mmCIF file with all atom_site columns, C-alpha atoms in Angstrom:
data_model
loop_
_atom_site.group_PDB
_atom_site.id
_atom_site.type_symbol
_atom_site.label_atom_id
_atom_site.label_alt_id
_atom_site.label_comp_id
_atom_site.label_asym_id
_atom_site.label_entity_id
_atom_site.label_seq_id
_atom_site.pdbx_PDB_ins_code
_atom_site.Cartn_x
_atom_site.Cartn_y
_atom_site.Cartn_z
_atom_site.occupancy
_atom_site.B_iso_or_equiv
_atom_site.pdbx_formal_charge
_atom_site.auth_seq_id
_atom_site.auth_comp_id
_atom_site.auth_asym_id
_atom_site.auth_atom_id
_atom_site.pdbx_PDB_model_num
ATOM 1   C CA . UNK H 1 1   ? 47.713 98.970  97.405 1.00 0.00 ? 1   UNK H CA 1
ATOM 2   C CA . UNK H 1 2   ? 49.511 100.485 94.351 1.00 0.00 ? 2   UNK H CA 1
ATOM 3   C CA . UNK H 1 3   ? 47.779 101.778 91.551 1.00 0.00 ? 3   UNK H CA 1
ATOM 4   C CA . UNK H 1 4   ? 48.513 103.567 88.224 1.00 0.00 ? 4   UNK H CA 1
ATOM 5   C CA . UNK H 1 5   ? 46.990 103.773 84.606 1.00 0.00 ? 5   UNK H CA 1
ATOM 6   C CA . UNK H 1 6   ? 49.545 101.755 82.274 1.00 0.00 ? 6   UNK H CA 1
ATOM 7   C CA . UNK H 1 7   ? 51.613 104.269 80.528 1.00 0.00 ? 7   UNK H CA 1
ATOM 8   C CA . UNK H 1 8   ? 51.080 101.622 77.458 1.00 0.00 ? 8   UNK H CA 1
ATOM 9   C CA . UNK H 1 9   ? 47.277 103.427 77.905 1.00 0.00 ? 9   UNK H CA 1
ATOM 10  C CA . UNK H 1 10  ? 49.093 106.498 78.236 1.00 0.00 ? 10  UNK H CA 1
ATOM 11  C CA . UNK H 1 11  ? 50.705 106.611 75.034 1.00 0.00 ? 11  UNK H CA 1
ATOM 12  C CA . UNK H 1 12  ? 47.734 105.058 72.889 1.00 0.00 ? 12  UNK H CA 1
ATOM 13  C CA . UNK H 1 13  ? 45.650 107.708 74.135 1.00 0.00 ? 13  UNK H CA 1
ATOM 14  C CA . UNK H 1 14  ? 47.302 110.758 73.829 1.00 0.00 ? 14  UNK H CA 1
ATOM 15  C CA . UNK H 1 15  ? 48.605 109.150 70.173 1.00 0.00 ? 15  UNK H CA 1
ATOM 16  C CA . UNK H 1 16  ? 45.059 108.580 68.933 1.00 0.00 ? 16  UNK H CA 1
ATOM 17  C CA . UNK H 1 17  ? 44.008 112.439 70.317 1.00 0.00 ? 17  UNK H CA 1
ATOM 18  C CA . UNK H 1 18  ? 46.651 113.948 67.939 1.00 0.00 ? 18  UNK H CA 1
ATOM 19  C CA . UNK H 1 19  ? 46.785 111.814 65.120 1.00 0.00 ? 19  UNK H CA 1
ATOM 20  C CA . UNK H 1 20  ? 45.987 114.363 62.164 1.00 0.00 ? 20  UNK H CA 1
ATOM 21  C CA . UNK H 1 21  ? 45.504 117.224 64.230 1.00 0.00 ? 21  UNK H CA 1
ATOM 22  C CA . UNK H 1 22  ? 47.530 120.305 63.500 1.00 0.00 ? 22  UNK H CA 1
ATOM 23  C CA . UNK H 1 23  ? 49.518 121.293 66.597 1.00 0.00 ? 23  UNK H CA 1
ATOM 24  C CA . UNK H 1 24  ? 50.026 125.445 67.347 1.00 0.00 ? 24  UNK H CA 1
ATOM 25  C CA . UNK H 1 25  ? 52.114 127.613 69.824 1.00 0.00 ? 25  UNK H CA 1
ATOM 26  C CA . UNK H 1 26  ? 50.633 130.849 70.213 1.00 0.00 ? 26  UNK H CA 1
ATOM 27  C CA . UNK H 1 27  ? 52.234 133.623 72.394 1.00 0.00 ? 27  UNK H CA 1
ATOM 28  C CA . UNK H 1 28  ? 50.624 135.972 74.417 1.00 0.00 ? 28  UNK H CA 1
ATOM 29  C CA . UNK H 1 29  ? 51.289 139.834 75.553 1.00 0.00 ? 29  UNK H CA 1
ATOM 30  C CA . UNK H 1 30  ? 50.728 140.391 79.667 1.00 0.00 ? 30  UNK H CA 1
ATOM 31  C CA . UNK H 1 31  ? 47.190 141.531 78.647 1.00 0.00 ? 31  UNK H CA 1
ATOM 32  C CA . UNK H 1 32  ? 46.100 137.581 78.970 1.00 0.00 ? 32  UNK H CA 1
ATOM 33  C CA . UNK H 1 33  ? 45.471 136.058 82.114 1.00 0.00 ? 33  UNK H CA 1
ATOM 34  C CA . UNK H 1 34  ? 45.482 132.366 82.616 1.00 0.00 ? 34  UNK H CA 1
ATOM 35  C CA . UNK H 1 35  ? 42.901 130.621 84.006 1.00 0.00 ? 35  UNK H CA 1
ATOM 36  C CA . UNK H 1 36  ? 42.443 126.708 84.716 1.00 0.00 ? 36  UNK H CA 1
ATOM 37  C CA . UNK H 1 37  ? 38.916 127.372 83.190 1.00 0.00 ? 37  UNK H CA 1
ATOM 38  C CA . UNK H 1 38  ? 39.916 128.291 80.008 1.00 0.00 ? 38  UNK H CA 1
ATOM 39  C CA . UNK H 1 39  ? 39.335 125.122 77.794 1.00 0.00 ? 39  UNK H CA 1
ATOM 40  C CA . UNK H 1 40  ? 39.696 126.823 73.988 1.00 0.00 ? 40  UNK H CA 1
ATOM 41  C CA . UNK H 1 41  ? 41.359 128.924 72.018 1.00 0.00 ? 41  UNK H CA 1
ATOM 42  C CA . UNK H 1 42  ? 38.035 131.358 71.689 1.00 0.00 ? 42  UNK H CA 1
ATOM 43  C CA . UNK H 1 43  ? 39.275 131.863 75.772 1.00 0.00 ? 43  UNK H CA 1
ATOM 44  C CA . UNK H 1 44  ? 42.242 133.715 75.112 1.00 0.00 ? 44  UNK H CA 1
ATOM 45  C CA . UNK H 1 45  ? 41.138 137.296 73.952 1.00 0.00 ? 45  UNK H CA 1
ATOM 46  C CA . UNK H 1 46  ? 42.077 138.134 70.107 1.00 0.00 ? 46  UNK H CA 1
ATOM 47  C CA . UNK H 1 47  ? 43.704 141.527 71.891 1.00 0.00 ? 47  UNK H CA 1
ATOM 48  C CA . UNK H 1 48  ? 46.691 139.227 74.094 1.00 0.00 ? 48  UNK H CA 1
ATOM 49  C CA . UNK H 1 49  ? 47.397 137.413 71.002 1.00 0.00 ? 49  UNK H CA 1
ATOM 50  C CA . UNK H 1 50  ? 51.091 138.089 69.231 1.00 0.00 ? 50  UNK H CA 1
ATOM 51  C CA . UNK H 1 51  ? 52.331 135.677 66.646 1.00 0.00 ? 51  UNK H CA 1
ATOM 52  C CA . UNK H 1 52  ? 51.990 131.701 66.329 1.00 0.00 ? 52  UNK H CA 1
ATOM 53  C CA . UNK H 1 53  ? 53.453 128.920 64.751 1.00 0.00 ? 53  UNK H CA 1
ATOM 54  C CA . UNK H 1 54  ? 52.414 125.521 63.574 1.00 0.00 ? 54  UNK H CA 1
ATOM 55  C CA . UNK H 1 55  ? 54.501 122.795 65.365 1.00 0.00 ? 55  UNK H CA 1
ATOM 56  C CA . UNK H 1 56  ? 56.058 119.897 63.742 1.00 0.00 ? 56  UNK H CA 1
ATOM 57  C CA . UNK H 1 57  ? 57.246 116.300 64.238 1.00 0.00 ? 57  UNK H CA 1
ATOM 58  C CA . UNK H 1 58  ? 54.637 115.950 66.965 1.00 0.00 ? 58  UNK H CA 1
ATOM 59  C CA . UNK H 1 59  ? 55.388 112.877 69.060 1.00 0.00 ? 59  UNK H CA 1
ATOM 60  C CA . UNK H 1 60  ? 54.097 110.370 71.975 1.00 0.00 ? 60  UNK H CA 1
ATOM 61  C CA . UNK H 1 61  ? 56.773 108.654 73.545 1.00 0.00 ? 61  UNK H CA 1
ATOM 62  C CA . UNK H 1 62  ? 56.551 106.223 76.732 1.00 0.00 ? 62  UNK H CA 1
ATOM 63  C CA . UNK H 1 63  ? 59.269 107.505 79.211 1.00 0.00 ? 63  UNK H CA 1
ATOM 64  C CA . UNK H 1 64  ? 61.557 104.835 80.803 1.00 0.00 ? 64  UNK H CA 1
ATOM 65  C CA . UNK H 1 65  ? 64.045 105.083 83.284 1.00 0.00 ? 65  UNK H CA 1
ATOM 66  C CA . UNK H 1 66  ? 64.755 101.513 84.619 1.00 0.00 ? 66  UNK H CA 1
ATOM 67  C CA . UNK H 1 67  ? 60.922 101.323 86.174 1.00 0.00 ? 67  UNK H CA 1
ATOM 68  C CA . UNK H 1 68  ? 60.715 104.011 88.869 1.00 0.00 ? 68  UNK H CA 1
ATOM 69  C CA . UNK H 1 69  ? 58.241 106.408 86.303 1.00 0.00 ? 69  UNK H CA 1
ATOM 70  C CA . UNK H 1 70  ? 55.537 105.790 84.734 1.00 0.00 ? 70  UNK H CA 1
ATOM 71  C CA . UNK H 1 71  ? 55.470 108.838 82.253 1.00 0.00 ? 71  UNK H CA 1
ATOM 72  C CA . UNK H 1 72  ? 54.208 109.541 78.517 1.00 0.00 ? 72  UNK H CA 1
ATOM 73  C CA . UNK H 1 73  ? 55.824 112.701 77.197 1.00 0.00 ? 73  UNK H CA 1
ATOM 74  C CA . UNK H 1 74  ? 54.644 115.041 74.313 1.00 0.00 ? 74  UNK H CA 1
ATOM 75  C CA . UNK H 1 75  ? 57.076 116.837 72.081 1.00 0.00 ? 75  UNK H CA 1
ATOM 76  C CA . UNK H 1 76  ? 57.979 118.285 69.053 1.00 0.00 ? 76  UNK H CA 1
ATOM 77  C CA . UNK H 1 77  ? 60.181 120.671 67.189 1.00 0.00 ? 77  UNK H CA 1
ATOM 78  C CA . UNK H 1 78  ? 61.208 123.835 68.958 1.00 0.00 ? 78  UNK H CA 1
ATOM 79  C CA . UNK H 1 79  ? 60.142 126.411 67.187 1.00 0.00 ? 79  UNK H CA 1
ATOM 80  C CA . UNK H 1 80  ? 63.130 127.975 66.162 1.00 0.00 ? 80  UNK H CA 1
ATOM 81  C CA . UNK H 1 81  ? 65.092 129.191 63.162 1.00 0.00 ? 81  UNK H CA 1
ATOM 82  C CA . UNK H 1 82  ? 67.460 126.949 62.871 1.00 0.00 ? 82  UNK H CA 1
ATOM 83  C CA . UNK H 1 83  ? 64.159 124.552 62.467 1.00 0.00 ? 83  UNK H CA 1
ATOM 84  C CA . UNK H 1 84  ? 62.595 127.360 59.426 1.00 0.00 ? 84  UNK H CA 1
ATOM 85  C CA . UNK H 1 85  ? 59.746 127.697 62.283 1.00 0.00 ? 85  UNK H CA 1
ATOM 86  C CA . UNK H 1 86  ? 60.568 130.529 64.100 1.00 0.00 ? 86  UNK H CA 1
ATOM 87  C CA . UNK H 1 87  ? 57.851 132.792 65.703 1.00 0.00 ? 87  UNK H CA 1
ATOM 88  C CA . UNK H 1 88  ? 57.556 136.009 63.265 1.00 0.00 ? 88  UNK H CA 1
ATOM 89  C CA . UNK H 1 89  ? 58.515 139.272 64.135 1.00 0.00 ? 89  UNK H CA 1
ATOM 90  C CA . UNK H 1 90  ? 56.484 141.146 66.103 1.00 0.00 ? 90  UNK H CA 1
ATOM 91  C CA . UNK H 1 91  ? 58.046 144.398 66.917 1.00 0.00 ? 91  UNK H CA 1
ATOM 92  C CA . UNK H 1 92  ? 57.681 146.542 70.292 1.00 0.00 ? 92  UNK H CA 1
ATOM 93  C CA . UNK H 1 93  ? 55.349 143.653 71.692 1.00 0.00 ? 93  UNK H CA 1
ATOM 94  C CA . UNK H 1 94  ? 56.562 141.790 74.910 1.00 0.00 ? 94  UNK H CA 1
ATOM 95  C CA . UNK H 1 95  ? 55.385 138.377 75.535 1.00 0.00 ? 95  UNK H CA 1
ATOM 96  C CA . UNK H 1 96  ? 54.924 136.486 78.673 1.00 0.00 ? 96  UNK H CA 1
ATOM 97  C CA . UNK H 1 97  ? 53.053 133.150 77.868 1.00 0.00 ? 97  UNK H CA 1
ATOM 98  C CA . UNK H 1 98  ? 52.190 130.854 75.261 1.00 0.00 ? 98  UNK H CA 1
ATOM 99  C CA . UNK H 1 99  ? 49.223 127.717 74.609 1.00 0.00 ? 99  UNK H CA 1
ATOM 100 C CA . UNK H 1 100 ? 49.783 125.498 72.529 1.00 0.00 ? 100 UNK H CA 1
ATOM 101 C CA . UNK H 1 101 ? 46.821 124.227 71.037 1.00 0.00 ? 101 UNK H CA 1
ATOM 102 C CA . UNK H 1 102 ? 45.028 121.856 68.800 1.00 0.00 ? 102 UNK H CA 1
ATOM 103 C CA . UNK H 1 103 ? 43.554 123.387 65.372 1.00 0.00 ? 103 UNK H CA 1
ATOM 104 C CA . UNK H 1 104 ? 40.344 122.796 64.703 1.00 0.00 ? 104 UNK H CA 1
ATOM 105 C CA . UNK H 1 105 ? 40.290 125.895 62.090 1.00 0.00 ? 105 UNK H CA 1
ATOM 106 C CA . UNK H 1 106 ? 37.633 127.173 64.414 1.00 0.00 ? 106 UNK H CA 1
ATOM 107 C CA . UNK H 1 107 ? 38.489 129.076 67.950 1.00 0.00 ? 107 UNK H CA 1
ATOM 108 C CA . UNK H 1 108 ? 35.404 127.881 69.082 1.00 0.00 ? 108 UNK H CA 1
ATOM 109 C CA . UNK H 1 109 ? 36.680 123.876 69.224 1.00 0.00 ? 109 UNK H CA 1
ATOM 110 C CA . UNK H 1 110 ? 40.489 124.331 68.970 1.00 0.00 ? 110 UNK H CA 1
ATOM 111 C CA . UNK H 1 111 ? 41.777 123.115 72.755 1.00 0.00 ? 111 UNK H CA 1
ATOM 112 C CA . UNK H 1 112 ? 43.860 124.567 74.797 1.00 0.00 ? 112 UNK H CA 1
ATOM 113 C CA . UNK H 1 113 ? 47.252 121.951 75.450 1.00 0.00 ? 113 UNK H CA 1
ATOM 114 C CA . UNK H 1 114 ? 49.794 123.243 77.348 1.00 0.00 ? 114 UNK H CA 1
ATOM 115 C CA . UNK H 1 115 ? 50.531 126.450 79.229 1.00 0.00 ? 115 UNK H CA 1
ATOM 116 C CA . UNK H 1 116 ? 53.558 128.368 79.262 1.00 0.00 ? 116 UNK H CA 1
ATOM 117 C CA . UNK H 1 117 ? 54.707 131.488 81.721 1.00 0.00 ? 117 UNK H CA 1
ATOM 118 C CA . UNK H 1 118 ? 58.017 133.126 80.734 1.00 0.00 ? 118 UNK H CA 1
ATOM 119 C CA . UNK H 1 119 ? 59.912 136.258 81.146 1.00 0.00 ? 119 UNK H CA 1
ATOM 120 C CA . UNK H 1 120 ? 59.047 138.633 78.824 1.00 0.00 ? 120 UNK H CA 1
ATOM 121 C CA . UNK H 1 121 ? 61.322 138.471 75.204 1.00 0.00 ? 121 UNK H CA 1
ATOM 122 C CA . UNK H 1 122 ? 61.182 141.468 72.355 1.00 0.00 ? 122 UNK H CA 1
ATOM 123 C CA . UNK H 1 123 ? 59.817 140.129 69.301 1.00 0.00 ? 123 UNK H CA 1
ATOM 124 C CA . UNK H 1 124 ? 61.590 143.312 67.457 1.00 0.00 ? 124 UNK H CA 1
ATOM 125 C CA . UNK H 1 125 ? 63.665 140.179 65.270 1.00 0.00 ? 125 UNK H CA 1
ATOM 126 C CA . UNK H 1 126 ? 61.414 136.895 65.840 1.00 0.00 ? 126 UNK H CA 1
ATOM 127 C CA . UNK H 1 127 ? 61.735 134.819 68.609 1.00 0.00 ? 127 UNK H CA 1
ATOM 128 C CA . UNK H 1 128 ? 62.958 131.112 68.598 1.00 0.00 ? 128 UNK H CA 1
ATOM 129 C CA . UNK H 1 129 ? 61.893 128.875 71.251 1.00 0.00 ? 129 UNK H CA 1
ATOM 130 C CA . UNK H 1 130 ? 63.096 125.615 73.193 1.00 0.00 ? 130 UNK H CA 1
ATOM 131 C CA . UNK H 1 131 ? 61.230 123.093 74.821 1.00 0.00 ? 131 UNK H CA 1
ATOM 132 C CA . UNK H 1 132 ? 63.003 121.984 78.264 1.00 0.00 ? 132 UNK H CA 1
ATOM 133 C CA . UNK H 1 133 ? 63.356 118.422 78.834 1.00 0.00 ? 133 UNK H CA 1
ATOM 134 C CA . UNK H 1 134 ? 59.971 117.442 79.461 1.00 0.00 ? 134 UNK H CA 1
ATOM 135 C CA . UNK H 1 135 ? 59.168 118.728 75.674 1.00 0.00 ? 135 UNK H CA 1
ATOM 136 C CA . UNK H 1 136 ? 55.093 120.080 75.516 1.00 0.00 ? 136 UNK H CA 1
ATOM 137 C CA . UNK H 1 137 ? 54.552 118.182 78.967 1.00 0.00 ? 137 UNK H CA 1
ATOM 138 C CA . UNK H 1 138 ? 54.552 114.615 80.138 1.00 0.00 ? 138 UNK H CA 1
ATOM 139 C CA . UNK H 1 139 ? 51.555 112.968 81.822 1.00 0.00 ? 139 UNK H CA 1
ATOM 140 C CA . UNK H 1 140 ? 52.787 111.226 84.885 1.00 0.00 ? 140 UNK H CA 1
ATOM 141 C CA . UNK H 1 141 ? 51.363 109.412 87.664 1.00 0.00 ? 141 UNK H CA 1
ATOM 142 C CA . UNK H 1 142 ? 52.186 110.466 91.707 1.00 0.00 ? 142 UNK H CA 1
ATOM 143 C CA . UNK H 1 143 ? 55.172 109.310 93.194 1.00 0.00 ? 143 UNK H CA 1
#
């Protein structure tokens, strides 16, 4: 027996979480390490911490590719300059992961999203960053 939440559901739900919420990227120095228990942004020490951004154009989209997934992706704008919403400068720091979270406008109640590891960049001139294909994630059922 097949089963599977309707991606219709999907969509609604993730819409109706970030309608009016303000959407961040923050990146992080090697001094953080992730956790799956960390839940908010008062879980990520002030100390790993380098520069964030507020993300635009969020967006819920059903994923369809002629019926074999069943897949609601997240996006938004990369924060980049070419978007005026590049990361700032943050010289001599090296980052090597990013959240991106929802602001409450207190750490305490502002959740954690989506997790990202990466090779460390210099922020010596800003940093400008592209979300792969999958955008801020997609949430898909098993194969």
């Amino acid at each position: 027996m097949a089963e599977a939440l309707s991606s219709h559901f999907k969509e609604q739900a993730l819409s109706d979480i970030l309608t009016g919420e303000t959407v961040k990227m923050v990146l992080l120095t090697s001094g953080y390490t992730f956790s799956v228990a960390h839940e908010f942004l008062s879980d990520v020490a002030g100390a790993a911490r380098s520069s964030e951004v507020t993300l635009a154009n969020v967006t819920v989209t059903r994923v369809d590719d002629g019926g074999t997934v069943d897949a609601v992706r997240i996006d938004a704008d990369d924060p980049t300059t070419a978007n005026s919403n590049a990361f700032a400068a943050d010289v001599g720091v090296t980052v090597t992961q990013a959240w991106v979270y929802l602001d409450s406008g207190v750490e305490a109640t502002s959740r954690l999203v989506r997790y990202f590891d990466f090779t460390g960049a210099s922020m010596d001139g800003g940093l400008d960053f592209t979300f792969g294909a999958t955008g801020l994630g997609e949430w898909r059922e098993p194969a």
